[in-house]
mmCIF file of C-alpha atoms in Angstrom:
data_model
loop_
_atom_site.group_PDB
_atom_site.id
_atom_site.type_symbol
_atom_site.label_atom_id
_atom_site.label_comp_id
_atom_site.label_asym_id
_atom_site.label_seq_id
_atom_site.Cartn_x
_atom_site.Cartn_y
_atom_site.Cartn_z
ATOM 1 C CA UNK A 1 -5.648 -32.429 54.225
ATOM 2 C CA UNK A 2 -2.434 -34.417 53.546
ATOM 3 C CA UNK A 3 -2.315 -36.484 50.608
ATOM 4 C CA UNK A 4 -0.254 -39.418 49.828
ATOM 5 C CA UNK A 5 2.246 -39.390 46.949
ATOM 6 C CA UNK A 6 3.302 -42.735 45.434
ATOM 7 C CA UNK A 7 7.050 -42.504 45.027
ATOM 8 C CA UNK A 8 9.705 -44.589 42.931
ATOM 9 C CA UNK A 9 13.469 -44.472 42.644
ATOM 10 C CA UNK A 10 14.990 -45.743 39.759
ATOM 11 C CA UNK A 11 18.802 -46.567 40.158
ATOM 12 C CA UNK A 12 19.863 -47.417 43.901
ATOM 13 C CA UNK A 13 23.709 -46.181 44.116
ATOM 14 C CA UNK A 14 24.504 -44.019 46.555
ATOM 15 C CA UNK A 15 22.291 -41.066 44.777
ATOM 16 C CA UNK A 16 19.091 -43.101 44.963
ATOM 17 C CA UNK A 17 19.696 -43.848 48.567
ATOM 18 C CA UNK A 18 20.327 -39.756 49.194
ATOM 19 C CA UNK A 19 16.860 -39.546 47.456
ATOM 20 C CA UNK A 20 15.210 -41.799 49.442
ATOM 21 C CA UNK A 21 16.146 -40.462 52.652
ATOM 22 C CA UNK A 22 15.047 -37.169 51.492
ATOM 23 C CA UNK A 23 11.976 -38.316 51.056
ATOM 24 C CA UNK A 24 11.613 -39.880 54.407
ATOM 25 C CA UNK A 25 12.736 -36.789 56.135
ATOM 26 C CA UNK A 26 11.045 -34.193 54.014
ATOM 27 C CA UNK A 27 7.960 -34.316 56.529
ATOM 28 C CA UNK A 28 9.966 -33.970 59.570
ATOM 29 C CA UNK A 29 11.430 -30.455 58.315
ATOM 30 C CA UNK A 30 8.464 -29.112 56.166
ATOM 31 C CA UNK A 31 5.360 -30.165 58.229
ATOM 32 C CA UNK A 32 2.916 -27.965 56.034
ATOM 33 C CA UNK A 33 3.793 -29.693 53.062
ATOM 34 C CA UNK A 34 0.548 -31.036 51.544
ATOM 35 C CA UNK A 35 1.939 -34.155 50.024
ATOM 36 C CA UNK A 36 3.388 -37.115 51.929
ATOM 37 C CA UNK A 37 5.982 -39.418 50.021
ATOM 38 C CA UNK A 38 5.281 -42.868 50.017
ATOM 39 C CA UNK A 39 7.905 -45.550 48.957
ATOM 40 C CA UNK A 40 6.195 -47.667 46.097
ATOM 41 C CA UNK A 41 8.741 -49.308 44.539
ATOM 42 C CA UNK A 42 12.849 -49.369 43.728
ATOM 43 C CA UNK A 43 14.163 -50.076 40.328
ATOM 44 C CA UNK A 44 17.824 -51.723 40.200
ATOM 45 C CA UNK A 45 19.447 -53.919 37.987
ATOM 46 C CA UNK A 46 22.117 -55.113 40.208
ATOM 47 C CA UNK A 47 21.036 -58.549 41.475
ATOM 48 C CA UNK A 48 19.924 -57.988 44.881
ATOM 49 C CA UNK A 49 20.080 -54.281 45.631
ATOM 50 C CA UNK A 50 16.659 -53.309 45.182
ATOM 51 C CA UNK A 51 15.827 -55.795 47.894
ATOM 52 C CA UNK A 52 18.280 -54.905 50.312
ATOM 53 C CA UNK A 53 16.819 -50.916 49.664
ATOM 54 C CA UNK A 54 13.675 -52.375 50.380
ATOM 55 C CA UNK A 55 14.540 -54.196 53.457
ATOM 56 C CA UNK A 56 16.179 -50.760 54.822
ATOM 57 C CA UNK A 57 13.639 -48.381 53.759
ATOM 58 C CA UNK A 58 10.773 -50.040 53.492
ATOM 59 C CA UNK A 59 9.717 -49.800 49.728
ATOM 60 C CA UNK A 60 6.641 -51.623 48.992
ATOM 61 C CA UNK A 61 7.982 -53.688 45.979
ATOM 62 C CA UNK A 62 10.949 -54.075 43.889
ATOM 63 C CA UNK A 63 11.487 -54.619 40.375
ATOM 64 C CA UNK A 64 15.175 -54.915 38.124
ATOM 65 C CA UNK A 65 13.217 -53.313 35.100
ATOM 66 C CA UNK A 66 12.743 -49.555 35.277
ATOM 67 C CA UNK A 67 10.006 -49.821 32.728
ATOM 68 C CA UNK A 68 7.851 -51.541 35.376
ATOM 69 C CA UNK A 69 7.950 -48.224 37.155
ATOM 70 C CA UNK A 70 6.610 -46.260 34.131
ATOM 71 C CA UNK A 71 3.620 -48.618 33.907
ATOM 72 C CA UNK A 72 2.950 -48.956 37.866
ATOM 73 C CA UNK A 73 -0.354 -46.779 38.594
ATOM 74 C CA UNK A 74 0.589 -46.378 42.322
ATOM 75 C CA UNK A 75 3.544 -44.173 41.279
ATOM 76 C CA UNK A 76 3.026 -40.569 40.303
ATOM 77 C CA UNK A 77 6.366 -39.224 40.783
ATOM 78 C CA UNK A 78 9.959 -40.727 40.090
ATOM 79 C CA UNK A 79 13.392 -40.146 41.085
ATOM 80 C CA UNK A 80 15.526 -40.692 38.247
ATOM 81 C CA UNK A 81 19.326 -41.757 39.587
ATOM 82 C CA UNK A 82 20.525 -44.124 37.116
ATOM 83 C CA UNK A 83 23.613 -43.447 35.425
ATOM 84 C CA UNK A 84 23.936 -40.402 32.697
ATOM 85 C CA UNK A 85 23.435 -42.539 29.836
ATOM 86 C CA UNK A 86 19.977 -43.743 30.798
ATOM 87 C CA UNK A 87 18.606 -40.211 31.687
ATOM 88 C CA UNK A 88 16.999 -39.659 28.444
ATOM 89 C CA UNK A 89 15.476 -42.883 28.044
ATOM 90 C CA UNK A 90 13.986 -43.045 31.172
ATOM 91 C CA UNK A 91 13.158 -39.399 31.957
ATOM 92 C CA UNK A 92 11.141 -39.212 28.644
ATOM 93 C CA UNK A 93 9.395 -42.593 29.325
ATOM 94 C CA UNK A 94 8.471 -41.390 32.688
ATOM 95 C CA UNK A 95 7.012 -38.156 31.757
ATOM 96 C CA UNK A 96 5.242 -39.943 28.993
ATOM 97 C CA UNK A 97 3.729 -42.155 31.462
ATOM 98 C CA UNK A 98 2.351 -38.823 33.426
ATOM 99 C CA UNK A 99 4.620 -39.104 36.110
ATOM 100 C CA UNK A 100 6.520 -36.482 37.657
ATOM 101 C CA UNK A 101 10.311 -36.681 37.755
ATOM 102 C CA UNK A 102 13.164 -35.407 40.083
ATOM 103 C CA UNK A 103 16.045 -36.187 37.983
ATOM 104 C CA UNK A 104 19.712 -36.175 38.785
ATOM 105 C CA UNK A 105 22.048 -34.148 36.820
ATOM 106 C CA UNK A 106 23.346 -33.522 34.028
ATOM 107 C CA UNK A 107 20.188 -35.078 32.501
ATOM 108 C CA UNK A 108 21.797 -37.512 29.818
ATOM 109 C CA UNK A 109 24.815 -36.771 27.755
ATOM 110 C CA UNK A 110 24.484 -33.700 25.740
ATOM 111 C CA UNK A 111 22.006 -30.638 25.694
ATOM 112 C CA UNK A 112 19.889 -32.512 23.229
ATOM 113 C CA UNK A 113 19.230 -34.983 25.495
ATOM 114 C CA UNK A 114 18.293 -32.815 28.357
ATOM 115 C CA UNK A 115 16.181 -30.878 26.128
ATOM 116 C CA UNK A 116 14.252 -34.034 24.957
ATOM 117 C CA UNK A 117 13.670 -34.803 28.794
ATOM 118 C CA UNK A 118 12.605 -30.972 29.253
ATOM 119 C CA UNK A 119 10.568 -31.275 25.972
ATOM 120 C CA UNK A 120 8.759 -34.433 27.277
ATOM 121 C CA UNK A 121 7.970 -32.934 30.525
ATOM 122 C CA UNK A 122 6.614 -29.709 28.748
ATOM 123 C CA UNK A 123 4.133 -31.919 26.345
ATOM 124 C CA UNK A 124 3.097 -34.284 29.380
ATOM 125 C CA UNK A 125 2.401 -31.218 31.954
ATOM 126 C CA UNK A 126 3.963 -32.771 34.596
ATOM 127 C CA UNK A 127 6.560 -31.170 37.153
ATOM 128 C CA UNK A 128 10.492 -31.741 36.602
ATOM 129 C CA UNK A 129 12.895 -31.044 39.156
ATOM 130 C CA UNK A 130 16.742 -31.576 38.545
ATOM 131 C CA UNK A 131 19.453 -32.272 41.264
ATOM 132 C CA UNK A 132 21.451 -29.153 41.346
ATOM 133 C CA UNK A 133 21.914 -29.364 44.909
ATOM 134 C CA UNK A 134 24.386 -26.651 45.792
ATOM 135 C CA UNK A 135 22.224 -23.670 44.710
ATOM 136 C CA UNK A 136 20.187 -24.975 47.804
ATOM 137 C CA UNK A 137 22.936 -23.827 50.114
ATOM 138 C CA UNK A 138 21.146 -21.012 52.266
ATOM 139 C CA UNK A 139 24.489 -19.205 52.203
ATOM 140 C CA UNK A 140 24.468 -19.658 48.393
ATOM 141 C CA UNK A 141 21.194 -18.340 48.036
ATOM 142 C CA UNK A 142 22.234 -15.276 50.595
ATOM 143 C CA UNK A 143 25.090 -14.640 48.206
ATOM 144 C CA UNK A 144 22.627 -14.383 45.204
ATOM 145 C CA UNK A 145 20.477 -11.959 47.088
ATOM 146 C CA UNK A 146 23.414 -9.940 47.876
ATOM 147 C CA UNK A 147 24.792 -9.903 44.347
ATOM 148 C CA UNK A 148 21.404 -8.997 42.793
ATOM 149 C CA UNK A 149 21.012 -6.065 45.384
ATOM 150 C CA UNK A 150 24.276 -4.435 44.369
ATOM 151 C CA UNK A 151 25.566 -5.001 47.839
ATOM 152 C CA UNK A 152 29.162 -5.567 46.069
ATOM 153 C CA UNK A 153 28.620 -3.115 43.504
ATOM 154 C CA UNK A 154 28.641 -4.040 39.733
ATOM 155 C CA UNK A 155 30.253 -7.468 39.598
ATOM 156 C CA UNK A 156 33.504 -7.695 37.612
ATOM 157 C CA UNK A 157 34.602 -11.236 37.571
ATOM 158 C CA UNK A 158 34.051 -14.732 39.628
ATOM 159 C CA UNK A 159 35.833 -18.303 39.867
ATOM 160 C CA UNK A 160 33.894 -21.165 40.346
ATOM 161 C CA UNK A 161 35.872 -24.524 41.486
ATOM 162 C CA UNK A 162 34.886 -28.028 42.018
ATOM 163 C CA UNK A 163 37.752 -29.874 42.947
ATOM 164 C CA UNK A 164 37.690 -33.641 44.087
ATOM 165 C CA UNK A 165 39.717 -37.126 44.417
ATOM 166 C CA UNK A 166 37.263 -39.372 43.763
ATOM 167 C CA UNK A 167 38.863 -40.281 40.962
ATOM 168 C CA UNK A 168 42.498 -39.623 41.856
ATOM 169 C CA UNK A 169 43.550 -43.248 43.002
ATOM 170 C CA UNK A 170 45.183 -45.074 39.465
ATOM 171 C CA UNK A 171 43.650 -48.489 40.753
ATOM 172 C CA UNK A 172 40.106 -46.771 40.380
ATOM 173 C CA UNK A 173 37.841 -48.956 38.038
ATOM 174 C CA UNK A 174 36.889 -48.170 34.705
ATOM 175 C CA UNK A 175 33.270 -47.837 35.056
ATOM 176 C CA UNK A 176 30.766 -46.133 32.871
ATOM 177 C CA UNK A 177 31.734 -42.985 33.941
ATOM 178 C CA UNK A 178 34.833 -42.999 32.124
ATOM 179 C CA UNK A 179 33.301 -44.305 29.006
ATOM 180 C CA UNK A 180 32.088 -41.631 26.385
ATOM 181 C CA UNK A 181 28.918 -43.600 25.148
ATOM 182 C CA UNK A 182 27.801 -44.002 28.737
ATOM 183 C CA UNK A 183 29.286 -41.556 31.012
ATOM 184 C CA UNK A 184 29.351 -38.636 28.255
ATOM 185 C CA UNK A 185 31.982 -35.848 29.005
ATOM 186 C CA UNK A 186 33.586 -37.069 32.019
ATOM 187 C CA UNK A 187 34.218 -33.983 34.773
ATOM 188 C CA UNK A 188 32.062 -31.870 32.712
ATOM 189 C CA UNK A 189 29.080 -33.661 33.380
ATOM 190 C CA UNK A 190 30.162 -34.989 36.860
ATOM 191 C CA UNK A 191 31.418 -31.683 38.336
ATOM 192 C CA UNK A 192 31.386 -29.004 35.941
ATOM 193 C CA UNK A 193 27.751 -29.350 35.167
ATOM 194 C CA UNK A 194 27.156 -27.790 39.105
ATOM 195 C CA UNK A 195 29.668 -25.087 38.429
ATOM 196 C CA UNK A 196 27.563 -23.930 35.340
ATOM 197 C CA UNK A 197 24.521 -23.730 37.092
ATOM 198 C CA UNK A 198 26.189 -21.941 39.913
ATOM 199 C CA UNK A 199 27.582 -19.357 37.902
ATOM 200 C CA UNK A 200 24.304 -18.939 36.218
ATOM 201 C CA UNK A 201 22.336 -18.987 39.193
ATOM 202 C CA UNK A 202 24.502 -16.269 40.672
ATOM 203 C CA UNK A 203 25.559 -14.127 37.708
ATOM 204 C CA UNK A 204 23.120 -14.938 34.949
ATOM 205 C CA UNK A 205 23.665 -15.994 31.678
ATOM 206 C CA UNK A 206 26.771 -17.213 29.826
ATOM 207 C CA UNK A 207 27.450 -15.442 26.435
ATOM 208 C CA UNK A 208 30.550 -17.170 25.357
ATOM 209 C CA UNK A 209 33.739 -18.930 26.569
ATOM 210 C CA UNK A 210 37.289 -20.780 26.049
ATOM 211 C CA UNK A 211 38.086 -24.165 27.477
ATOM 212 C CA UNK A 212 41.020 -26.328 27.911
ATOM 213 C CA UNK A 213 40.374 -30.286 28.936
ATOM 214 C CA UNK A 214 42.966 -32.936 30.023
ATOM 215 C CA UNK A 215 43.118 -36.553 30.813
ATOM 216 C CA UNK A 216 45.576 -37.046 33.536
ATOM 217 C CA UNK A 217 44.948 -40.968 34.250
ATOM 218 C CA UNK A 218 44.376 -42.463 30.691
ATOM 219 C CA UNK A 219 43.866 -45.989 31.361
ATOM 220 C CA UNK A 220 41.880 -47.914 34.149
ATOM 221 C CA UNK A 221 41.533 -51.373 35.021
ATOM 222 C CA UNK A 222 38.235 -52.933 33.949
ATOM 223 C CA UNK A 223 36.184 -54.159 37.149
ATOM 224 C CA UNK A 224 35.276 -57.842 37.555
ATOM 225 C CA UNK A 225 31.588 -57.394 38.700
ATOM 226 C CA UNK A 226 29.279 -54.981 39.557
ATOM 227 C CA UNK A 227 30.283 -51.546 40.843
ATOM 228 C CA UNK A 228 28.990 -49.308 43.518
ATOM 229 C CA UNK A 229 30.214 -45.749 43.852
ATOM 230 C CA UNK A 230 34.255 -45.363 43.003
ATOM 231 C CA UNK A 231 35.500 -48.898 43.411
ATOM 232 C CA UNK A 232 39.115 -49.939 42.891
ATOM 233 C CA UNK A 233 40.026 -52.530 40.416
ATOM 234 C CA UNK A 234 43.674 -54.387 40.356
ATOM 235 C CA UNK A 235 44.678 -56.671 38.177
ATOM 236 C CA UNK A 236 41.975 -56.425 35.660
ATOM 237 C CA UNK A 237 42.388 -55.752 31.670
ATOM 238 C CA UNK A 238 43.578 -52.115 31.149
ATOM 239 C CA UNK A 239 41.053 -49.908 29.148
ATOM 240 C CA UNK A 240 41.142 -46.059 27.943
ATOM 241 C CA UNK A 241 39.627 -43.393 29.789
ATOM 242 C CA UNK A 242 37.358 -41.743 27.141
ATOM 243 C CA UNK A 243 36.294 -38.645 28.870
ATOM 244 C CA UNK A 244 37.685 -35.843 30.603
ATOM 245 C CA UNK A 245 39.362 -35.667 34.302
ATOM 246 C CA UNK A 246 39.959 -31.745 34.200
ATOM 247 C CA UNK A 247 38.878 -28.631 32.622
ATOM 248 C CA UNK A 248 39.256 -24.838 33.222
ATOM 249 C CA UNK A 249 37.253 -22.461 31.018
ATOM 250 C CA UNK A 250 37.293 -18.681 30.803
ATOM 251 C CA UNK A 251 33.732 -17.407 30.704
ATOM 252 C CA UNK A 252 31.985 -13.822 29.337
ATOM 253 C CA UNK A 253 28.484 -13.338 31.088
ATOM 254 C CA UNK A 254 25.913 -11.301 28.958
ATOM 255 C CA UNK A 255 26.170 -8.583 32.200
ATOM 256 C CA UNK A 256 29.727 -8.017 31.092
ATOM 257 C CA UNK A 257 31.268 -9.795 34.081
ATOM 258 C CA UNK A 258 34.064 -12.162 33.474
ATOM 259 C CA UNK A 259 34.825 -15.546 34.969
ATOM 260 C CA UNK A 260 36.806 -18.486 35.250
ATOM 261 C CA UNK A 261 35.453 -22.343 35.778
ATOM 262 C CA UNK A 262 37.766 -25.066 36.936
ATOM 263 C CA UNK A 263 36.621 -28.626 37.655
ATOM 264 C CA UNK A 264 38.752 -31.723 38.203
ATOM 265 C CA UNK A 265 38.089 -35.353 39.579
ATOM 266 C CA UNK A 266 41.972 -36.112 39.953
ATOM 267 C CA UNK A 267 42.997 -33.717 42.431
ATOM 268 C CA UNK A 268 44.997 -35.649 45.030
ATOM 269 C CA UNK A 269 44.371 -33.453 48.107
ATOM 270 C CA UNK A 270 41.463 -32.130 47.389
ATOM 271 C CA UNK A 271 38.216 -33.359 49.065
ATOM 272 C CA UNK A 272 34.910 -32.018 48.109
ATOM 273 C CA UNK A 273 36.918 -28.213 47.494
ATOM 274 C CA UNK A 274 33.663 -26.689 45.953
ATOM 275 C CA UNK A 275 33.115 -23.070 45.916
ATOM 276 C CA UNK A 276 33.414 -19.735 44.499
ATOM 277 C CA UNK A 277 34.476 -16.036 44.890
ATOM 278 C CA UNK A 278 32.625 -13.245 43.282
ATOM 279 C CA UNK A 279 34.069 -9.759 43.098
ATOM 280 C CA UNK A 280 32.397 -6.416 42.378
ATOM 281 C CA UNK A 281 33.357 -2.629 42.435
ATOM 282 C CA UNK A 282 32.446 -2.356 45.869
ATOM 283 C CA UNK A 283 33.226 -5.874 47.679
ATOM 284 C CA UNK A 284 33.364 -9.494 47.217
ATOM 285 C CA UNK A 285 31.761 -12.744 48.530
ATOM 286 C CA UNK A 286 33.120 -15.855 49.026
ATOM 287 C CA UNK A 287 31.532 -19.329 49.608
ATOM 288 C CA UNK A 288 33.396 -22.615 50.401
ATOM 289 C CA UNK A 289 31.081 -25.934 50.334
ATOM 290 C CA UNK A 290 33.225 -27.447 53.437
ATOM 291 C CA UNK A 291 32.380 -24.469 55.496
ATOM 292 C CA UNK A 292 28.749 -24.251 54.024
ATOM 293 C CA UNK A 293 26.980 -22.275 56.528
ATOM 294 C CA UNK A 294 29.578 -19.309 56.112
ATOM 295 C CA UNK A 295 30.098 -16.500 53.684
ATOM 296 C CA UNK A 296 32.871 -14.425 53.395
ATOM 297 C CA UNK A 297 31.773 -10.809 52.800
ATOM 298 C CA UNK A 298 33.307 -7.676 51.858
ATOM 299 C CA UNK A 299 31.725 -4.600 52.150
ATOM 300 C CA UNK A 300 32.038 -0.794 51.988
ATOM 301 C CA UNK A 301 33.729 1.925 50.291
ATOM 302 C CA UNK A 302 37.502 1.098 51.795
ATOM 303 C CA UNK A 303 38.605 -0.712 48.315
ATOM 304 C CA UNK A 304 42.055 -1.331 49.079
ATOM 305 C CA UNK A 305 42.507 -2.738 52.231
ATOM 306 C CA UNK A 306 39.007 -3.626 52.729
ATOM 307 C CA UNK A 307 38.174 -6.465 55.557
ATOM 308 C CA UNK A 308 36.601 -9.633 54.855
ATOM 309 C CA UNK A 309 33.783 -10.790 57.382
ATOM 310 C CA UNK A 310 32.471 -14.429 58.388
ATOM 311 C CA UNK A 311 28.978 -14.348 58.180
ATOM 312 C CA UNK A 312 27.079 -17.266 59.400
ATOM 313 C CA UNK A 313 23.667 -18.035 57.629
ATOM 314 C CA UNK A 314 20.679 -18.383 60.090
ATOM 315 C CA UNK A 315 16.897 -18.761 59.901
ATOM 316 C CA UNK A 316 16.311 -15.921 57.432
ATOM 317 C CA UNK A 317 18.388 -17.412 54.788
ATOM 318 C CA UNK A 318 16.941 -19.721 52.242
ATOM 319 C CA UNK A 319 15.408 -23.041 53.830
ATOM 320 C CA UNK A 320 17.764 -22.586 57.013
ATOM 321 C CA UNK A 321 15.019 -22.212 59.378
ATOM 322 C CA UNK A 322 13.322 -25.583 58.442
ATOM 323 C CA UNK A 323 16.866 -27.513 60.018
ATOM 324 C CA UNK A 324 18.195 -25.053 62.669
ATOM 325 C CA UNK A 325 16.916 -22.507 64.972
ATOM 326 C CA UNK A 326 19.749 -20.101 65.186
ATOM 327 C CA UNK A 327 22.811 -18.882 62.972
ATOM 328 C CA UNK A 328 26.163 -21.192 63.001
ATOM 329 C CA UNK A 329 24.254 -24.448 64.069
ATOM 330 C CA UNK A 330 25.480 -26.869 60.842
ATOM 331 C CA UNK A 331 23.567 -28.092 57.918
ATOM 332 C CA UNK A 332 24.891 -30.983 55.855
ATOM 333 C CA UNK A 333 25.101 -32.225 52.431
ATOM 334 C CA UNK A 334 21.965 -34.670 52.896
ATOM 335 C CA UNK A 335 19.948 -31.600 54.040
ATOM 336 C CA UNK A 336 20.257 -29.868 50.640
ATOM 337 C CA UNK A 337 18.547 -33.122 48.923
ATOM 338 C CA UNK A 338 15.643 -32.551 51.351
ATOM 339 C CA UNK A 339 15.186 -28.813 50.432
ATOM 340 C CA UNK A 340 15.374 -29.866 46.725
ATOM 341 C CA UNK A 341 12.760 -32.970 47.852
ATOM 342 C CA UNK A 342 10.674 -30.403 49.225
ATOM 343 C CA UNK A 343 10.526 -28.182 46.711
ATOM 344 C CA UNK A 344 10.138 -31.063 43.837
ATOM 345 C CA UNK A 345 6.944 -31.885 46.121
ATOM 346 C CA UNK A 346 5.882 -28.511 46.415
ATOM 347 C CA UNK A 347 5.933 -28.257 42.711
ATOM 348 C CA UNK A 348 4.003 -31.291 42.307
ATOM 349 C CA UNK A 349 1.246 -30.010 45.035
ATOM 350 C CA UNK A 350 1.064 -26.485 43.816
ATOM 351 C CA UNK A 351 1.262 -27.045 39.911
ATOM 352 C CA UNK A 352 4.163 -24.399 39.816
ATOM 353 C CA UNK A 353 7.940 -25.275 39.539
ATOM 354 C CA UNK A 354 10.174 -24.543 42.563
ATOM 355 C CA UNK A 355 13.732 -25.025 42.614
ATOM 356 C CA UNK A 356 16.145 -25.827 39.909
ATOM 357 C CA UNK A 357 13.976 -27.162 36.865
ATOM 358 C CA UNK A 358 14.658 -29.256 33.635
ATOM 359 C CA UNK A 359 14.867 -25.515 31.801
ATOM 360 C CA UNK A 360 18.034 -25.083 34.045
ATOM 361 C CA UNK A 361 19.381 -28.298 33.296
ATOM 362 C CA UNK A 362 19.143 -27.709 29.316
ATOM 363 C CA UNK A 363 21.145 -24.132 29.778
ATOM 364 C CA UNK A 364 23.828 -26.082 31.942
ATOM 365 C CA UNK A 365 24.396 -28.833 29.462
ATOM 366 C CA UNK A 366 24.217 -26.142 26.826
ATOM 367 C CA UNK A 367 27.217 -24.518 28.640
ATOM 368 C CA UNK A 368 29.156 -27.888 28.992
ATOM 369 C CA UNK A 369 28.609 -28.479 25.000
ATOM 370 C CA UNK A 370 30.354 -25.356 24.397
ATOM 371 C CA UNK A 371 32.998 -26.050 26.711
ATOM 372 C CA UNK A 372 33.610 -29.704 24.445
ATOM 373 C CA UNK A 373 33.398 -27.642 21.512
ATOM 374 C CA UNK A 374 35.722 -24.945 22.449
ATOM 375 C CA UNK A 375 38.529 -27.420 23.800
ATOM 376 C CA UNK A 376 38.236 -29.357 20.860
ATOM 377 C CA UNK A 377 38.423 -26.105 18.466
ATOM 378 C CA UNK A 378 40.869 -24.574 20.730
ATOM 379 C CA UNK A 379 38.561 -21.080 20.760
ATOM 380 C CA UNK A 380 36.301 -19.406 22.054
ATOM 381 C CA UNK A 381 32.709 -20.306 21.190
ATOM 382 C CA UNK A 382 29.583 -18.609 21.887
ATOM 383 C CA UNK A 383 27.071 -20.528 24.264
ATOM 384 C CA UNK A 384 23.667 -21.192 22.380
ATOM 385 C CA UNK A 385 20.695 -19.278 23.504
ATOM 386 C CA UNK A 386 18.553 -21.358 25.181
ATOM 387 C CA UNK A 387 15.450 -22.482 23.227
#
C-alpha cells in the first residue's frame, strides 16, 4: 500500500526547481518507498513564477504568500527553498503547523536561527531534513566508511575546499546574498556550511578553529528588478558587499586531527571545485565533486612513494545502486537531491530520521558562528558544544 503525501515548495528559484524535480523522480529510483509525493502547491512572491512552476511541473495550486502553505490542510510536507533570511520564520511556522520540513542549508543566518527551527521540529514531533547534499554522494559515504574502519590508519590531517566563480564577475548584481541582514555570513553560509558538514561527517566534531575572511569585490550594482540565480547588473547604483567572499580556517578536531577548510565564491577559473583530502598514518583518500563517482585511495605499508589508486564507486556504495547498475556509470548533482528526497520521505514514513537532520544544521551553523568570531577577534576560538 502506497500512501500519497501532499507536498509544497516555498521559494521557486533554482533550488526550488531541484527539490520539485527530486520529488518527481524519487519513486522511479526508490520504488519501495511507501509514500508518493503529490505536488499540492508552490509559493513564490515573484509575479508569474509560481504559475510557471505549476504549468511545468503540475502543482495543483499556487500562492504568493508562504503563510497560505502553513494553513493548507492538504500539505503534509514542505520544502523550504526561500532565501536564507526567511528560513527561521518559515521553518518554525511550518513545524508549528504540523508540517514535516525539508529545508535548505544553512537554515537561517546564525546557529540561533538553526536551533530555533530544530526546537520547533522537535516540539511538533515532525521530521526535519537539511540540504547537505554533498554528503549523499556514494563516494563520500564510501570514504567515510574507509576512514571509520581504520583503512587509512589514524587520521592526522585533512583539507576541505569549496571554490567557485559564481560571484566572480564584477557586474554580478547586489542581491540579498551580499547583504548581512538577509544573506547572513556570505560565503560562510553559501559554501563553508557544506564544508563544515563534510568535515564533521567524515572526521567528527570540531573542537576549535582559527579563521580569516576577506571581501575581494567590495561593491556591486543594485538590480533594477527581480533576480534569479546569479544575475548581472550594469549601470545601477553601487552598494557595498557586506559579507565575505572568502574564508580560510584552521581546524582542530576532537579526535586530535588537524584540518584546513577553505571556501571562496569569487575564484576566477574555478567552477564547483569542491572536495577533500584526508590523510592518515597508513594512507589517504581524495574526492573531487567534479569527478563525483571516483575516489583516490592510497593504502598499504609503503609510506614513502606509496601509490594512489582510482576507485570507481558502484552499487555497494551508498545509494548508487538505485541509479546505476555497475561501477563507473556516472551519477550527477540532481541525483544527490533525489537521495535527499528519499531519505526525507523515508523519515516521514517511518518516524525515524535518515540523512542530514536539523541537529546537523545546528552543528554546522555553530562552526560558522565560531569562524565569524575568530575572524573578527583574530584569534583561536572554541567551537560551542552541541545543545
